[in-house]
Amino acid sequence: MPLPSVIFASSFVPPEWIEAHGLRPSRVAPRAAGAVEREGLCPFAGAFAAAADGPDVAAAVFTTTCDQMRRAAEIGGDGGRAERFVMHVPSTWQTPAAHRLYREELGRLGRFLVRLGGHGPAPGELAACMERREAMRDEVLARRPRLTSRAHGDLAMRFHETGVLPPASDTVPASGGSPLMLLGGPMRREDLGLFDTIDRSGGCVAVDGTESGEREWPRRFDRRRMGGDPAGELADAYFGHIPAVFRRPDSGLFDWLAAALRATPVRGIVVVTHPWCDAWRAEVPRIRDASPVPVLALDLAGAGASAGEGSTRVEAFLEALR
Amino acid sequence: MNAPPRRLTLDDWDARYGDLRRAGLREPSYGGPLRRHVADGDHRLLRLQFDNSAAALRLWNFLLTEEDRLHAARAEGRRIVGAMKDLGTVPVMAYSLPGVVAFYPDGAWWTPCVMEMSDELLAVADRMGIDETFCPVRAMLGAFVTRRHFPIPDLLVCSAGAVCDDFSAIAQRLNGLGHPILWWEAPHRSEPEPDEEAVPLPGGGRAPRAQVAFLESELRRVGEALGRLAGTDLDDARLADGIQRANGIRRRLRELREACFTARVAPLPALELLIAEMLAIHFCSDLEEAGAVLDDLLDEVRRRVAAGTGFGGADAVRVYWVNPVADLRMMNRLEAAGGRLCGTEFLFSHALDGIPEDVPCWEALARAAAADPMAGPARDRAARIARDAAALGAEAVIVSRIPGASHCATEGGVMADAVRAAAGIPAVEIEVPPLSDAVAAQVSTRMEALFETARARRGCGT
Ligand code: SF4
Ligand code: SF4
């Protein structure tokens, strides 16, 4: 029987850590259908809160990466079916104390996982998980040129949710077309329709800078440091390097944007935001200022980005880029 | 000079001011008739009803002249700190240092209401992409851009982490406009783990000792920056003295609240009580004067309590109010609908609780910061509200929903459920925009319905 999973939505929760504690990590792309809906509630946070009560969920890890997500942990109150853990991911990052706090929060999460039925990582276990996951991340990226944007989006999502990759033969021809960067908030399952729209409209996703994409992957692990202090290396690779929107200051996000645009020339940027997401909505004007290429700001509507108007706007954007 | 309590319009206040002057009213330097503030753009005053006491006049004048005080401080060469978001912690440190004045630019929250949008701060924010999906604190962005309100601070200090998204995003935007910000981390207050050492917090909660120690180190980092700004260290002796003085303000406010909440008849209108509570967070830019303003108010309230006079009669429905109101006029409406305040929680209960004086000063301040109701789970905040509401004999709870606020999407329901479940008190959530006139009838109807329910429960033993 498969282990019940520990689900999370933030890229600051290392799946390697959960795996090394003997539990099954699953970074979910929650479904818009069935999400908790409330006036003012971010639909992604509402969808994750609903996912937390899904079948086979042993526990859900919520993070403080935004206030909406932090508070979504209380939806359903104490009556939530699965255990809920709120992990403080510091917003500040320029002090050693912030790094230490993140590491301590990993420790607190670890103790929670043990109370949940897991175990402390055996010697070498964490490092092995780190190596395995890193190789799979490399593989996910390597397959992009051979896949349509949608197929690659599906692949990445499946990898995050299950920690496994389908065989490489399972490929769909690449779409080609105008290369785009996606940037912005996390994607729900239905939002993957955006990839279809892009494929259909003569574009392709060359860089996925959404919270679900590779912008929020950890840096490559340092094998030497991994040998001595794998937990420290894990913490640094995640906390020390992911250029997330909630960091204060958020200069890392704009450094990443400049570097990514240099490394992978794109014709345009599509910034996706969820309704009520202050963190991303406040950044859109700054992204426009910082971008040398046209920017389309797209609301991920309640039913998903592919719905109606969003689809038309993406088509028009790509047409203008030709 | 001590007339019986009465509600006055601004027009009434013109006459009352003349009477007070003729009766020998002595005013501080910022005194004068209230009407002059309308000429400065504070048009909302024309639609408010005020308390008629000289103490209330002083309170309003103190509040409405804060920007003048800040500009004067700048002219005198004092250093100005813009404390942001933490509501009550950083100013305690700042006012412990000589030549330093601190205020919350967050206070621009009320400017669209007080100026009835005439200053277009929200329109400026709109143009910058910070639209009405953000809370009214977006007016702060407009105030920084237009530079028509407070002087731009010499140092901006902002808490990050377990804070609302609205403020965090807007402060970051400000940062992007070239205003450097010293960020400090306010961690989400977690439940101590089994076997983990915990420390008690002001107000009755507790937090893991490790979290308080982390906060202490963050506050020390802020303290060093403040010391550099002041040109002298924020040492223990100075901070301990600053804590004592801040506690003096907090103590007065607790006395004022208790007197108002427990009196048979409300001795002070809800509006003036709300304004008075605001003094807790940064002392309206003058700690000593804030104390004097509160002393006057306390004297007035004690006099009225002794005489059994006040507002609304003894049968007014006792309301516990949660969250500040974007439109000050709501406080008048509460009373017009037949309610009175018997308890409040305006997001900064941690700025009213006494800072412990029996533990080392930095740890004491860290404990106070850890008690921030917004840093912990909504259920902690709700539990305290439910406890206080029951203890104060509240008959109804109103959670005023702040438009666009990231915390309001979920916490209103958590709090209303908690007070219903724990104390059996009827509760409603009502959204209050910065100018609520367009929804006034609807809001009043909801309050009246709530009060009717509350009255019906009287004598039912429920
Ligand atoms: S989309 Fe925005 S508001 Fe929603 S969970 Fe992500 S950061 Fe938070
Ligand atoms: S969202 Fe709430 S806590 Fe944040 S600035 Fe607005 S009113 Fe204050």
Short mmCIF file of N, CA and C in Angstrom, two decimals, chain A residues 38 44 48 62-63 68 98 111 135 149-150 167 169 175 193 200 214 217 240 263 286 288 290 309 316:
data_model
loop_
_atom_site.label_atom_id
_atom_site.label_comp_id
_atom_site.label_asym_id
_atom_site.label_seq_id
_atom_site.Cartn_x
_atom_site.Cartn_y
_atom_site.Cartn_z
N ARG A 38 -13.82 32.00 -1.29
CA ARG A 38 -14.30 33.05 -0.39
C ARG A 38 -13.93 34.38 -1.00
N PHE A 44 -5.62 30.04 -5.61
CA PHE A 44 -4.63 28.97 -5.44
C PHE A 44 -4.61 28.51 -3.98
N PHE A 48 -5.49 24.84 -2.61
CA PHE A 48 -4.58 24.02 -1.81
C PHE A 48 -5.25 23.62 -0.48
N PHE A 62 1.77 24.02 5.07
CA PHE A 62 1.51 25.38 4.58
C PHE A 62 2.73 26.22 4.93
N THR A 63 3.01 27.21 4.13
CA THR A 63 4.17 28.05 4.42
C THR A 63 3.75 29.49 4.61
N GLN A 68 -1.82 34.86 2.60
CA GLN A 68 -2.99 34.08 2.19
C GLN A 68 -2.74 32.59 2.46
N ALA A 98 18.44 34.77 9.46
CA ALA A 98 17.33 34.30 8.62
C ALA A 98 17.63 32.89 8.11
N ARG A 111 10.72 17.08 12.99
CA ARG A 111 10.15 16.49 14.21
C ARG A 111 8.65 16.23 14.03
N ALA A 135 18.91 14.71 -10.09
CA ALA A 135 19.03 14.07 -11.41
C ALA A 135 17.68 14.16 -12.15
N SER A 149 4.77 22.57 -25.14
CA SER A 149 4.75 23.26 -23.83
C SER A 149 3.82 22.54 -22.87
N ARG A 150 2.67 22.10 -23.39
CA ARG A 150 1.70 21.44 -22.52
C ARG A 150 2.26 20.12 -22.00
N PRO A 167 8.85 7.19 -18.69
CA PRO A 167 9.99 6.94 -19.58
C PRO A 167 10.11 8.02 -20.65
N SER A 169 10.59 7.85 -23.66
CA SER A 169 9.95 7.57 -24.95
C SER A 169 8.55 8.21 -25.02
N SER A 175 6.71 21.98 -29.96
CA SER A 175 5.83 22.84 -30.75
C SER A 175 6.60 23.89 -31.55
N GLY A 193 -3.98 24.65 -19.01
CA GLY A 193 -4.60 24.99 -20.29
C GLY A 193 -3.88 26.16 -20.96
N ARG A 200 -0.98 26.31 -29.22
CA ARG A 200 -1.94 26.49 -30.33
C ARG A 200 -1.75 27.81 -31.05
N GLU A 214 10.84 26.19 -13.07
CA GLU A 214 12.22 25.97 -12.66
C GLU A 214 12.87 27.18 -11.95
N TRP A 217 13.35 26.26 -8.42
CA TRP A 217 14.08 25.05 -8.06
C TRP A 217 15.32 25.44 -7.26
N GLY A 240 18.79 29.68 0.37
CA GLY A 240 19.82 30.65 -0.03
C GLY A 240 19.74 31.06 -1.49
N ALA A 263 20.27 34.33 -20.71
CA ALA A 263 20.58 32.93 -21.02
C ALA A 263 19.62 32.37 -22.07
N ARG A 286 6.66 46.64 -12.15
CA ARG A 286 8.13 46.59 -12.07
C ARG A 286 8.69 45.62 -13.09
N ARG A 288 7.32 44.96 -15.94
CA ARG A 288 7.23 45.68 -17.22
C ARG A 288 8.43 46.62 -17.38
N ALA A 290 11.30 46.38 -16.04
CA ALA A 290 12.59 45.68 -16.11
C ALA A 290 12.74 44.86 -17.39
N GLU A 309 -11.50 34.77 -22.14
CA GLU A 309 -10.80 36.01 -22.44
C GLU A 309 -9.28 35.84 -22.37
N ALA A 316 -3.69 37.00 -29.08
CA ALA A 316 -3.40 38.33 -29.63
C ALA A 316 -1.96 38.75 -29.32
#
